[in-house]
Coordinates of C-alpha atoms and ligand atoms in Angstrom, one line a residue:
M33 CA 2.2 0.1 23.5
D34 CA 2.0 0.6 19.8
T35 CA 4.3 -1.9 18.1
N36 CA 3.7 -1.2 14.4
V37 CA 6.0 1.9 14.3
E38 CA 9.7 2.5 13.9
A39 CA 11.1 5.1 16.2
A40 CA 13.8 6.1 13.6
E41 CA 11.1 6.9 11.1
I42 CA 9.2 9.1 13.6
D43 CA 12.4 10.8 14.6
K44 CA 13.2 11.5 10.9
F45 CA 9.8 13.2 10.3
S46 CA 9.8 15.0 13.7
A47 CA 13.2 16.5 12.9
L48 CA 11.7 18.0 9.7
A49 CA 8.4 19.0 11.2
H50 CA 9.0 22.7 11.0
R51 CA 9.5 22.3 7.3
W52 CA 6.0 20.8 6.4
W53 CA 4.6 24.0 5.0
D54 CA 7.7 25.2 3.2
K55 CA 6.6 24.5 -0.4
D56 CA 10.2 24.7 -1.6
G57 CA 11.6 22.5 1.2
E58 CA 12.0 18.8 1.8
F59 CA 8.3 18.2 1.4
R60 CA 8.0 20.0 -1.9
P61 CA 7.1 16.8 -3.8
L62 CA 4.1 16.2 -1.5
H63 CA 2.9 19.8 -2.1
Q64 CA 3.3 19.3 -5.9
L65 CA 1.4 16.0 -6.0
N66 CA -1.3 17.1 -3.5
P67 CA -3.8 18.7 -5.9
V68 CA -3.5 15.7 -8.2
R69 CA -4.2 13.1 -5.5
L70 CA -7.1 15.3 -4.1
Q71 CA -8.7 15.4 -7.5
W72 CA -8.3 11.7 -7.8
I73 CA -10.1 11.1 -4.5
L74 CA -12.9 13.6 -5.6
D75 CA -13.3 11.7 -8.9
H76 CA -14.3 8.7 -6.8
V77 CA -16.3 10.2 -4.0
A78 CA -17.7 13.7 -2.9
L79 CA -16.1 14.8 0.3
A80 CA -18.6 17.4 1.5
D81 CA -19.7 16.6 5.0
R82 CA -18.0 13.2 4.9
R83 CA -16.1 12.0 7.9
V84 CA -12.5 11.4 6.8
V85 CA -9.5 10.1 8.7
D86 CA -6.1 10.7 7.3
I87 CA -3.6 8.2 8.6
G88 CA 0.1 9.4 8.8
C89 CA -1.1 13.0 8.2
G90 CA 2.2 14.7 8.9
G91 CA 1.8 18.4 8.8
G92 CA -1.6 18.1 7.2
I93 CA -1.0 18.8 3.5
L94 CA -3.7 16.4 2.4
A95 CA -5.9 16.8 5.5
E96 CA -6.2 20.5 4.9
A97 CA -7.1 20.0 1.2
M98 CA -9.8 17.6 2.1
A99 CA -11.2 19.8 4.8
A100 CA -11.2 22.7 2.3
S101 CA -13.3 20.4 0.1
G102 CA -15.9 20.2 2.9
A103 CA -14.9 17.0 4.7
R104 CA -14.9 16.7 8.5
V105 CA -11.3 15.5 8.9
T106 CA -9.4 13.7 11.7
G107 CA -5.7 13.6 11.1
I108 CA -3.6 11.0 13.0
D109 CA 0.2 10.5 13.2
L110 CA 2.7 9.3 15.7
A111 CA 5.0 12.3 15.3
D112 CA 3.9 14.8 17.9
A113 CA 6.0 17.6 16.4
S114 CA 4.2 17.2 13.1
L115 CA 0.8 17.3 14.7
Q116 CA 1.7 20.5 16.5
V117 CA 2.7 22.1 13.2
A118 CA -0.5 20.8 11.6
R119 CA -2.7 22.3 14.4
L120 CA -1.1 25.7 14.1
H121 CA -1.3 25.7 10.3
A122 CA -5.0 24.6 10.3
L123 CA -5.7 27.6 12.6
D124 CA -4.0 29.8 10.2
S125 CA -6.0 28.4 7.3
G126 CA -9.2 28.7 9.2
L127 CA -9.9 25.0 9.0
G128 CA -11.3 22.9 11.8
I129 CA -9.3 19.6 11.8
D130 CA -9.1 17.2 14.7
Y131 CA -5.4 16.2 14.9
R132 CA -4.6 13.2 17.2
L133 CA -1.5 11.4 18.4
I134 CA -2.8 7.8 18.0
S135 CA -2.0 4.8 15.9
A136 CA -4.3 3.6 13.2
E137 CA -4.7 0.3 15.0
R138 CA -5.7 1.9 18.2
L139 CA -8.2 4.3 16.6
A140 CA -9.6 1.3 14.7
T141 CA -10.6 -0.3 18.0
E142 CA -11.8 3.0 19.4
A143 CA -13.9 4.0 16.4
P144 CA -14.6 1.1 14.1
G145 CA -16.8 1.9 11.1
Q146 CA -16.9 5.6 12.0
F147 CA -15.5 7.0 8.8
D148 CA -16.9 7.4 5.3
V149 CA -13.4 7.8 3.9
V150 CA -9.9 6.7 5.0
T151 CA -6.8 8.1 3.4
C152 CA -3.3 6.9 4.0
M153 CA -0.7 8.4 1.7
E154 CA 3.0 8.0 1.4
M155 CA 3.0 6.3 4.8
L156 CA 2.8 2.5 4.3
E157 CA 6.4 2.3 3.2
H158 CA 7.5 3.7 6.5
V159 CA 6.0 1.1 8.9
P160 CA 7.2 -2.3 9.9
D161 CA 3.9 -4.1 9.2
P162 CA 1.9 -2.3 6.5
A163 CA -0.7 -5.1 6.3
S164 CA -1.7 -4.2 9.8
I165 CA -2.3 -0.6 8.7
V166 CA -4.4 -1.9 5.8
R167 CA -6.5 -3.9 8.2
A168 CA -7.0 -0.9 10.4
C169 CA -8.2 1.1 7.4
A170 CA -10.7 -1.7 6.7
Q171 CA -11.9 -1.5 10.3
L172 CA -12.1 2.3 10.4
V173 CA -14.3 2.7 7.2
R174 CA -18.0 2.1 7.3
P175 CA -19.6 -0.4 5.0
G176 CA -19.8 1.1 1.5
G177 CA -17.0 3.6 2.4
W178 CA -13.8 4.3 0.6
V179 CA -10.1 3.8 1.4
F180 CA -7.4 5.7 -0.6
L181 CA -3.8 4.6 -0.3
S182 CA -0.6 5.6 -2.0
T183 CA 2.9 4.2 -1.8
I184 CA 5.9 3.2 -3.9
N185 CA 6.2 -0.1 -5.9
R186 CA 9.2 -2.4 -5.4
N187 CA 11.1 -3.2 -8.6
W188 CA 14.3 -2.1 -10.4
K189 CA 12.6 0.9 -11.9
S190 CA 11.4 2.2 -8.6
F191 CA 14.9 1.7 -7.1
V192 CA 16.4 3.7 -10.0
L193 CA 13.8 6.5 -9.9
A194 CA 12.7 6.8 -6.3
I195 CA 16.0 6.1 -4.6
V196 CA 18.9 6.8 -7.0
G197 CA 17.1 9.5 -8.9
A198 CA 15.0 11.3 -6.3
E199 CA 17.4 11.0 -3.3
Y200 CA 20.9 11.0 -4.9
L201 CA 20.8 12.6 -8.3
L202 CA 18.0 15.2 -8.2
R203 CA 17.9 15.5 -4.4
L204 CA 14.1 16.0 -4.5
V205 CA 13.9 14.5 -1.0
P206 CA 16.6 14.0 1.6
R207 CA 18.9 10.9 1.4
G208 CA 17.5 8.1 3.5
T209 CA 13.9 9.2 3.1
H210 CA 13.0 5.8 1.7
D211 CA 14.2 2.3 2.4
F212 CA 13.8 0.2 -0.8
A213 CA 13.0 -3.0 1.1
R214 CA 9.9 -1.3 2.5
F215 CA 8.5 -0.4 -0.9
L216 CA 5.2 -2.3 -1.6
R217 CA 4.0 -4.2 -4.6
P218 CA 0.3 -3.6 -5.2
A219 CA -0.5 -7.3 -4.4
E220 CA 1.1 -6.8 -1.0
I221 CA -1.6 -4.3 -0.3
A222 CA -4.5 -5.8 -2.2
T223 CA -4.1 -9.3 -0.6
P224 CA -4.5 -8.2 3.0
A225 CA -7.1 -5.6 1.9
R226 CA -9.2 -8.3 0.3
A227 CA -8.9 -10.5 3.3
A228 CA -10.1 -7.6 5.5
G229 CA -13.2 -6.9 3.3
L230 CA -11.9 -4.2 1.0
D231 CA -12.3 -4.5 -2.8
L232 CA -9.8 -3.0 -5.1
V233 CA -11.7 -0.5 -7.3
D234 CA -9.0 1.4 -9.0
I235 CA -5.2 1.7 -9.2
T236 CA -3.1 4.3 -11.1
G237 CA 0.4 5.3 -11.5
M238 CA 1.5 8.7 -10.3
E239 CA 4.4 10.1 -12.3
Y240 CA 6.6 13.0 -11.3
N241 CA 8.3 14.8 -14.1
P242 CA 11.4 16.5 -12.6
L243 CA 12.0 18.8 -15.6
S244 CA 8.5 20.3 -15.7
Q245 CA 8.1 19.6 -12.0
T246 CA 4.6 18.4 -12.7
V247 CA 2.7 15.3 -11.5
R248 CA 0.6 13.2 -13.8
L249 CA -1.7 10.3 -13.1
G250 CA -2.1 7.3 -15.3
G251 CA 0.2 4.8 -16.8
E252 CA 1.6 1.8 -15.0
P253 CA 1.7 1.7 -11.2
D254 CA 5.4 0.7 -11.4
V255 CA 6.9 3.5 -9.2
N256 CA 4.5 5.8 -7.3
Y257 CA 0.9 4.7 -7.3
L258 CA -2.5 5.3 -5.8
M259 CA -5.1 2.7 -4.9
A260 CA -8.9 3.1 -4.3
L261 CA -10.6 0.4 -2.3
R262 CA -14.1 0.1 -1.1
R263 CA -15.7 -1.8 1.8
S264 CA -18.7 -3.8 0.6
A265 CA -22.0 -2.2 1.6
I266 CA -23.1 -5.1 3.9
Ligands
SAH676 N1 0.5 11.5 4.5 C1 1.2 12.7 4.5 C2 2.6 12.6 5.0 C3 3.5 11.5 4.4 S1 5.1 11.4 5.2 C4 1.2 13.2 3.0 O1 1.2 12.4 2.1 O2 1.3 14.5 2.8 C5 4.9 9.9 6.2 C6 4.2 10.2 7.5 O3 3.9 9.0 8.2 C7 4.9 11.1 8.5 O4 4.1 12.1 9.0 C8 5.3 10.1 9.7 O5 5.4 10.7 10.9 C9 4.1 9.2 9.6 N2 4.3 7.8 10.2 C10 5.4 7.0 10.1 N3 5.1 5.9 10.7 C11 3.9 6.0 11.3 C12 3.1 5.2 12.1 N4 3.5 3.9 12.5 N5 1.9 5.6 12.5 C13 1.4 6.8 12.1 N6 2.1 7.6 11.3 C14 3.4 7.2 10.9

């Protein structure tokens, strides 16, 4: 049995699974930030022919973009409905992606060190034990490989912008999408990452401008942020 999962979270995403590829729907912010986060990954590592696992892949928004960049992508999630949507959409896009219903921890025991790149975006803030996912990322990546994570910081500003602003005022995402208590300070990721053999290479803020509806990287990682980590070569 997988224990590091909250059924209510999986139900929430399953109920919206048919909306993954509606670019004007509930997942619109993910579609808008996708090119920016993909470029940030590519700024660190070339993806052509690389083995990549995307943890908490949902409908495959990032997985498809990485596959289109030449990566050999495995996408994993615990919401079966999302995986079904992801598989159909990949067929439509002509992309060969291996989508699997398996937890990060279980895949890490099955295929340790098998991936050049591990991505886990906008997912850590939805699990009971994010440090366990970080350790699984460290186990999945080969020595010298990269891990790219994104989540939301926990402070007054992220409460105002990511909960009050995004869910209540601007309604960018449905109410209840995020639980403030699950937001993660960078050190809460960096500390277990370091203990698991991952070095923090880069961290950047990711800012959504609701007026222009554009996403910009840079600035403080005080609300949304991206982290690049690397497993040492030996
Ligand atoms: N990474 C995708 C989707 C983010 S939404 C993107 O950025 O575009 C969060 C995803 O995490 C959902 O698809 C949800 O089903 C998944 N998720 C939540 N808890 C999970 C868990 N314990 N294991 C795997 N996936 C999980």
